[in-house]
Short mmCIF file of C-alpha atoms and ligand atoms in Angstrom, two decimals:
data_model
loop_
_atom_site.label_atom_id
_atom_site.label_comp_id
_atom_site.label_asym_id
_atom_site.label_seq_id
_atom_site.Cartn_x
_atom_site.Cartn_y
_atom_site.Cartn_z
CA MET A 1 -7.63 11.31 -9.05
CA THR A 2 -10.72 13.42 -9.63
CA ILE A 3 -12.58 15.53 -7.18
CA PHE A 4 -16.04 14.21 -6.46
CA ALA A 5 -18.76 16.14 -8.22
CA PRO A 6 -22.29 15.59 -6.91
CA SER A 7 -24.37 13.57 -9.34
CA SER A 8 -27.75 14.56 -10.74
CA HIS A 9 -29.77 12.34 -8.36
CA SER A 10 -32.52 14.18 -6.52
CA ALA A 11 -30.86 14.73 -3.21
CA PRO A 12 -30.88 16.07 0.28
CA LEU A 13 -28.93 19.30 0.19
CA ALA A 14 -25.60 19.73 1.88
CA ALA A 15 -27.27 22.18 4.25
CA SER A 16 -29.30 19.30 5.68
CA LEU A 17 -26.18 17.26 6.30
CA GLU A 18 -24.67 19.07 9.24
CA PRO A 19 -22.93 16.81 11.74
CA GLY A 20 -25.21 15.18 14.26
CA THR A 21 -28.36 15.66 12.21
CA ALA A 22 -29.19 12.08 11.15
CA SER A 23 -32.93 12.04 10.90
CA ALA A 24 -35.74 9.79 9.76
CA ASP A 25 -36.73 12.08 6.88
CA GLN A 26 -33.38 11.63 5.10
CA ALA A 27 -33.00 8.79 2.63
CA PRO A 28 -31.01 5.94 4.18
CA LEU A 29 -27.50 5.51 2.88
CA LYS A 30 -26.75 2.09 1.43
CA LEU A 31 -23.15 1.38 2.37
CA LEU A 32 -21.32 -1.34 0.42
CA ILE A 33 -18.16 -2.32 2.25
CA ALA A 34 -15.54 -4.11 0.18
CA ALA A 35 -13.86 -7.25 1.47
CA PRO A 36 -10.99 -7.90 1.57
CA ARG A 37 -9.86 -4.45 2.70
CA GLY A 38 -7.41 -2.96 5.15
CA PHE A 39 -4.43 -4.64 6.76
CA CYS A 40 -2.56 -7.29 4.80
CA ALA A 41 -0.26 -9.94 6.24
CA GLY A 42 2.85 -7.81 5.51
CA VAL A 43 1.47 -4.84 7.43
CA ASP A 44 0.30 -7.00 10.34
CA ARG A 45 3.78 -8.49 10.55
CA ALA A 46 5.58 -5.13 10.34
CA ILE A 47 3.50 -3.62 13.14
CA GLU A 48 3.99 -6.71 15.30
CA ILE A 49 7.75 -6.49 14.77
CA VAL A 50 7.80 -2.94 16.15
CA GLU A 51 5.51 -3.85 19.05
CA ARG A 52 7.62 -6.87 20.00
CA ALA A 53 10.82 -4.84 19.69
CA LEU A 54 9.33 -2.24 22.05
CA ASP A 55 8.61 -5.03 24.57
CA ARG A 56 11.96 -6.71 24.15
CA PHE A 57 14.48 -3.86 24.26
CA ASP A 58 15.14 -1.83 27.39
CA GLN A 59 16.21 1.11 25.29
CA GLN A 60 14.59 3.39 22.73
CA VAL A 61 13.50 1.56 19.56
CA TYR A 62 13.95 3.44 16.28
CA VAL A 63 12.01 2.83 13.06
CA ARG A 64 13.51 3.93 9.76
CA HIS A 65 10.70 5.49 7.68
CA GLU A 66 6.98 5.08 8.48
CA ILE A 67 6.69 1.37 9.29
CA VAL A 68 3.63 1.34 7.01
CA HIS A 69 2.09 4.32 5.25
CA ASN A 70 -0.59 5.20 7.77
CA ARG A 71 -0.46 8.13 10.17
CA PHE A 72 -2.85 6.50 12.64
CA VAL A 73 -0.60 3.44 12.89
CA VAL A 74 2.57 5.52 13.18
CA GLU A 75 1.09 7.77 15.87
CA GLY A 76 -0.07 4.69 17.80
CA LEU A 77 3.45 3.23 17.76
CA LYS A 78 4.96 6.62 18.68
CA ALA A 79 2.66 6.70 21.68
CA LYS A 80 4.07 3.32 22.72
CA GLY A 81 7.63 4.68 22.52
CA ALA A 82 8.86 4.07 18.95
CA VAL A 83 10.93 6.86 17.41
CA PHE A 84 10.53 7.33 13.65
CA VAL A 85 13.47 8.61 11.61
CA GLU A 86 14.11 8.92 7.88
CA ASP A 87 17.85 8.42 7.98
CA LEU A 88 20.00 5.81 9.69
CA GLU A 89 22.33 8.63 10.79
CA GLU A 90 19.61 9.74 13.20
CA VAL A 91 19.84 6.42 15.07
CA PRO A 92 22.37 6.49 17.93
CA ASP A 93 25.15 3.88 17.90
CA GLY A 94 24.12 0.59 19.48
CA ALA A 95 20.36 1.31 19.35
CA PRO A 96 17.77 -1.11 17.94
CA VAL A 97 16.27 -0.05 14.61
CA VAL A 98 13.47 -1.55 12.50
CA PHE A 99 13.38 -1.20 8.71
CA SER A 100 9.93 -0.54 7.28
CA ALA A 101 7.67 -2.98 5.40
CA HIS A 102 8.59 -1.34 2.08
CA GLY A 103 12.15 -2.67 2.16
CA VAL A 104 15.48 -0.86 2.04
CA PRO A 105 18.43 -0.72 -0.37
CA LYS A 106 21.16 -3.22 0.42
CA GLN A 107 23.56 -0.67 1.84
CA ILE A 108 21.19 0.19 4.72
CA PRO A 109 21.49 -3.13 6.62
CA ALA A 110 25.20 -3.18 5.73
CA GLU A 111 25.62 0.29 7.23
CA ALA A 112 23.58 -0.70 10.31
CA THR A 113 25.75 -3.77 10.85
CA ALA A 114 28.93 -1.73 10.44
CA ARG A 115 27.68 0.67 13.13
CA GLY A 116 26.74 -2.15 15.49
CA LEU A 117 23.03 -1.32 15.39
CA ASP A 118 20.66 -4.04 16.50
CA TRP A 119 18.51 -4.03 13.35
CA LEU A 120 15.30 -5.84 12.56
CA ASP A 121 13.94 -6.15 9.06
CA ALA A 122 10.18 -5.63 8.72
CA THR A 123 10.35 -5.78 4.91
CA CYS A 124 7.29 -7.68 3.69
CA PRO A 125 8.37 -11.18 2.61
CA LEU A 126 6.69 -10.58 -0.76
CA VAL A 127 8.92 -7.54 -1.30
CA SER A 128 11.97 -9.54 -0.15
CA LYS A 129 11.06 -12.14 -2.76
CA VAL A 130 11.33 -9.47 -5.47
CA HIS A 131 14.68 -8.39 -3.99
CA ARG A 132 16.01 -11.94 -4.34
CA GLN A 133 14.75 -12.15 -7.95
CA ALA A 134 16.56 -8.88 -8.72
CA GLU A 135 19.79 -10.28 -7.27
CA ARG A 136 19.46 -13.46 -9.33
CA HIS A 137 18.86 -11.54 -12.58
CA ALA A 138 21.82 -9.27 -11.90
CA GLU A 139 24.04 -12.28 -11.13
CA ALA A 140 22.94 -13.83 -14.44
CA GLY A 141 24.03 -10.65 -16.23
CA ARG A 142 20.51 -9.54 -17.16
CA HIS A 143 19.60 -5.87 -17.26
CA ILE A 144 16.43 -5.44 -15.15
CA LEU A 145 13.44 -3.35 -16.19
CA PHE A 146 11.62 -2.56 -12.98
CA VAL A 147 7.99 -1.51 -13.33
CA GLY A 148 7.12 0.86 -10.50
CA HIS A 149 6.54 4.41 -9.30
CA LYS A 150 9.57 6.66 -9.03
CA GLY A 151 10.41 7.72 -5.50
CA HIS A 152 8.30 5.12 -3.69
CA PRO A 153 10.36 3.55 -0.87
CA GLU A 154 9.70 0.04 -2.21
CA VAL A 155 11.12 1.08 -5.59
CA ILE A 156 14.17 2.67 -3.96
CA GLY A 157 14.65 -0.50 -1.89
CA THR A 158 14.33 -2.93 -4.79
CA MET A 159 16.47 -0.89 -7.17
CA GLY A 160 19.03 -0.72 -4.38
CA GLN A 161 19.49 -4.51 -4.36
CA VAL A 162 21.62 -4.51 -7.51
CA PRO A 163 24.54 -2.42 -8.77
CA GLU A 164 23.68 0.95 -10.29
CA GLY A 165 23.34 0.76 -14.07
CA THR A 166 21.96 -2.79 -14.00
CA ILE A 167 18.32 -1.77 -13.42
CA SER A 168 16.06 0.82 -15.11
CA LEU A 169 12.70 2.10 -13.91
CA VAL A 170 9.70 1.79 -16.23
CA GLU A 171 6.57 3.69 -15.21
CA THR A 172 4.47 3.90 -18.36
CA LEU A 173 3.87 2.44 -21.81
CA ASP A 174 5.73 5.46 -23.20
CA ASP A 175 8.74 4.46 -21.11
CA VAL A 176 8.61 1.00 -22.69
CA ALA A 177 8.46 2.54 -26.18
CA ALA A 178 11.53 4.65 -25.39
CA LEU A 179 13.67 1.68 -24.29
CA SER A 180 16.56 0.77 -26.50
CA PHE A 181 19.21 -1.91 -25.98
CA PRO A 182 21.90 -3.34 -28.25
CA ASN A 183 20.80 -6.58 -29.91
CA GLY A 184 21.29 -9.60 -27.69
CA THR A 185 21.23 -7.70 -24.38
CA PRO A 186 19.83 -10.13 -21.81
CA LEU A 187 16.83 -8.53 -20.12
CA ALA A 188 14.48 -9.29 -17.24
CA PHE A 189 11.53 -7.49 -15.71
CA LEU A 190 10.18 -7.22 -12.18
CA THR A 191 7.37 -5.13 -10.72
CA GLN A 192 6.53 -3.20 -7.57
CA THR A 193 4.05 -5.17 -5.41
CA THR A 194 1.40 -2.45 -5.07
CA LEU A 195 0.66 -1.44 -8.66
CA SER A 196 -2.55 -1.33 -10.64
CA VAL A 197 -3.19 -4.86 -11.89
CA ASP A 198 -4.64 -3.57 -15.18
CA ASP A 199 -1.91 -1.01 -15.96
CA THR A 200 0.83 -3.47 -15.10
CA ARG A 201 -0.66 -6.18 -17.29
CA ASP A 202 -0.51 -3.74 -20.23
CA ILE A 203 3.07 -2.68 -19.50
CA VAL A 204 4.25 -6.28 -19.07
CA ALA A 205 2.50 -7.29 -22.31
CA GLU A 206 4.29 -4.46 -24.10
CA LEU A 207 7.64 -5.45 -22.59
CA ARG A 208 7.13 -9.03 -23.76
CA ALA A 209 6.07 -7.81 -27.21
CA ARG A 210 9.12 -5.55 -27.61
CA PHE A 211 11.59 -7.97 -26.03
CA PRO A 212 10.29 -11.52 -26.63
CA GLU A 213 13.29 -13.08 -24.85
CA ILE A 214 12.81 -11.05 -21.67
CA ALA A 215 12.91 -13.10 -18.46
CA GLY A 216 10.42 -12.44 -15.70
CA PRO A 217 7.89 -13.90 -13.34
CA ARG A 218 5.01 -15.85 -14.90
CA ALA A 219 2.61 -13.10 -13.89
CA GLU A 220 3.75 -9.80 -12.40
CA ASP A 221 4.90 -9.38 -8.78
CA ILE A 222 1.80 -7.53 -7.62
CA CYS A 223 0.98 -9.02 -4.24
CA TYR A 224 -2.15 -10.95 -3.32
CA ALA A 225 -3.38 -8.13 -1.04
CA THR A 226 -3.09 -5.39 -3.66
CA SER A 227 -4.76 -7.55 -6.27
CA ASN A 228 -7.57 -8.75 -3.95
CA ARG A 229 -8.39 -5.20 -2.80
CA GLN A 230 -8.62 -4.00 -6.40
CA THR A 231 -10.90 -6.92 -7.34
CA ALA A 232 -13.12 -6.15 -4.33
CA VAL A 233 -13.47 -2.51 -5.43
CA LYS A 234 -14.30 -3.58 -8.98
CA ALA A 235 -17.09 -5.76 -7.57
CA ILE A 236 -18.87 -2.84 -5.89
CA ALA A 237 -17.83 0.31 -7.79
CA ALA A 238 -20.47 0.14 -10.52
CA ARG A 239 -23.22 -0.04 -7.87
CA CYS A 240 -21.97 3.05 -6.01
CA ASP A 241 -22.51 6.78 -6.53
CA LEU A 242 -19.29 7.48 -4.67
CA LEU A 243 -16.57 5.31 -3.17
CA LEU A 244 -14.42 6.23 -0.18
CA VAL A 245 -10.95 4.75 0.17
CA ILE A 246 -9.35 4.97 3.60
CA GLY A 247 -5.62 5.36 3.13
CA ALA A 248 -2.70 7.75 3.21
CA PRO A 249 -1.78 10.00 0.26
CA ASN A 250 1.60 8.22 0.10
CA SER A 251 0.07 4.74 0.19
CA SER A 252 0.52 3.29 -3.29
CA ASN A 253 -2.05 0.52 -2.96
CA SER A 254 -4.67 2.99 -1.60
CA LEU A 255 -4.14 5.38 -4.52
CA ARG A 256 -4.60 2.46 -6.90
CA LEU A 257 -7.98 1.69 -5.29
CA VAL A 258 -9.14 5.24 -6.05
CA GLU A 259 -8.06 4.77 -9.69
CA VAL A 260 -9.82 1.41 -9.96
CA ALA A 261 -13.11 2.96 -8.83
CA GLU A 262 -12.71 5.91 -11.17
CA ARG A 263 -12.03 3.62 -14.11
CA SER A 264 -15.28 1.85 -13.33
CA GLY A 265 -16.93 5.25 -13.79
CA THR A 266 -17.45 5.88 -10.08
CA ALA A 267 -16.16 8.98 -8.32
CA ALA A 268 -13.80 8.15 -5.49
CA LYS A 269 -12.18 10.03 -2.63
CA LEU A 270 -9.14 9.15 -0.58
CA ILE A 271 -9.64 9.92 3.11
CA GLN A 272 -7.42 9.31 6.11
CA ARG A 273 -10.14 9.30 8.76
CA GLY A 274 -13.86 9.74 9.28
CA THR A 275 -13.36 13.42 10.07
CA ASP A 276 -12.04 14.00 6.53
CA ILE A 277 -15.49 13.40 5.08
CA ASP A 278 -17.30 16.52 3.97
CA PRO A 279 -21.02 15.87 4.47
CA ALA A 280 -21.69 17.77 1.25
CA TRP A 281 -20.12 14.85 -0.62
CA LEU A 282 -23.15 12.75 0.34
CA ALA A 283 -25.59 14.99 -1.48
CA GLY A 284 -27.20 12.83 -4.16
CA VAL A 285 -25.51 9.69 -2.92
CA THR A 286 -27.84 6.74 -2.46
CA THR A 287 -25.20 4.02 -2.45
CA LEU A 288 -21.76 4.63 -1.03
CA GLY A 289 -18.80 2.26 -1.37
CA LEU A 290 -16.13 1.93 1.28
CA THR A 291 -12.77 0.22 1.32
CA ALA A 292 -9.40 0.63 3.01
CA GLY A 293 -5.86 0.30 1.70
CA ALA A 294 -3.55 -2.41 3.01
CA SER A 295 -2.01 -0.11 5.63
CA ALA A 296 -5.30 1.22 7.06
CA PRO A 297 -6.61 -0.44 10.24
CA GLU A 298 -10.18 -1.70 10.58
CA VAL A 299 -10.79 0.72 13.46
CA LEU A 300 -10.76 3.52 10.86
CA VAL A 301 -13.42 1.71 8.82
CA ARG A 302 -15.66 1.64 11.88
CA GLU A 303 -14.85 5.31 12.55
CA VAL A 304 -16.01 6.18 9.02
CA VAL A 305 -19.23 4.19 9.43
CA ASP A 306 -19.92 5.97 12.73
CA GLN A 307 -19.23 9.33 11.13
CA LEU A 308 -21.64 8.59 8.27
CA ALA A 309 -24.28 7.51 10.77
CA ARG A 310 -24.20 11.02 12.25
CA TRP A 311 -25.71 12.31 9.01
CA ARG A 312 -27.74 9.45 7.53
CA LYS A 313 -29.25 6.17 8.58
CA VAL A 314 -26.67 3.69 7.31
CA ASP A 315 -27.64 0.32 5.86
CA GLU A 316 -24.36 -1.64 5.73
CA GLU A 317 -23.62 -4.59 3.49
CA THR A 318 -20.25 -6.29 3.13
CA ILE A 319 -19.44 -7.64 -0.33
CA THR A 320 -16.76 -10.32 -0.08
CA THR A 321 -14.89 -11.35 -3.20
CA THR A 322 -12.36 -13.59 -1.48
CA VAL A 323 -11.28 -14.58 2.02
CA GLU A 324 -7.64 -14.04 2.93
CA ASN A 325 -5.78 -16.18 5.43
CA MET A 326 -2.17 -15.27 4.70
CA VAL A 327 0.14 -14.99 7.73
CA PHE A 328 3.87 -14.24 7.58
CA LYS A 329 6.38 -15.49 10.13
CA LEU A 330 8.17 -13.02 12.37
CA PRO A 331 11.97 -12.68 12.22
CA ARG A 332 13.72 -15.33 14.32
CA GLN A 333 15.30 -12.68 16.60
CA LEU A 334 11.82 -11.96 17.95
CA THR A 335 10.55 -15.50 18.35
CA ASP A 336 13.57 -17.23 19.94
S1 LIG B 401 0.63 -4.67 0.34
FE1 LIG B 401 1.45 -6.66 -0.33
S2 LIG B 401 3.64 -6.35 -0.53
FE2 LIG B 401 2.85 -4.63 0.68
S3 LIG B 401 3.06 -5.28 2.80
FE3 LIG B 401 1.03 -5.92 2.15
S4 LIG B 401 1.26 -8.05 1.42
FE4 LIG B 401 3.29 -7.11 1.52
#
């Protein structure tokens, strides 16, 4: 991710961009807002699971890991009474606990059941689908090459669906080149749901080239929301002097949106809220792009627009590349 460097456009100086100084003599800011952006169906569902659990249980509701990677969302749920923990050991016996949208290794629900915890699984159904594929490949005796980012909770969760030694992580083309298996080893590949569409296409092509018999999904497992948000950024990036992505530093799909803009030759900045914007960034910017990662709520988009309007007259335009209408069902425990 690069730091934004002001371009060579003739520009109002940073000194004229102090908060609260929007004035008629400053050039209006054309704001291109990408659509789709923000919450996906998996995030909507995960948040609703926590909210319904808070309504349903008379006792403290625990959430293992940030339910989705967004501080604003987590703080909002904390304010409603949810307690966030990183480890199941922090959850008292008998308490309700929700597993985050990223998914968990198999031993976590097993451990929760053994301890009598009332657990709810907010794993996104599209991540669960990858979990089931991993199980099937392992049952068929295939060694799985999992394309993803080391340390991300989704990767830990998916790799934790199958016995150790039956799955290897692949992050780069160099990792693919370094792979070596005895002739005839049955192989399969799967991918994290929130990767760069372009990078993953290259890695999958290389896997197929090196191991022509490899089993795998027809395309990769990148989810509709990740892919749609990247396409929407591609549609506006070339028209923008700078693109802002609302998202958390640990949000994989948000980081990918920054990369997509940068690869289109447009500087991009990841921000968590409107107050993160340095008005100096707007020096020389005539057209600004704006999007939000899948875990960032729309209220933050409006907050950013309001913040920008403190410094410049904002002329908003939404550029829609596709309309999403995906909805995922809630777990039966919460709908019965
Ligand atoms: S980004 Fe994709 S995989 Fe992740 S929660 Fe949203 S829909 Fe599910």
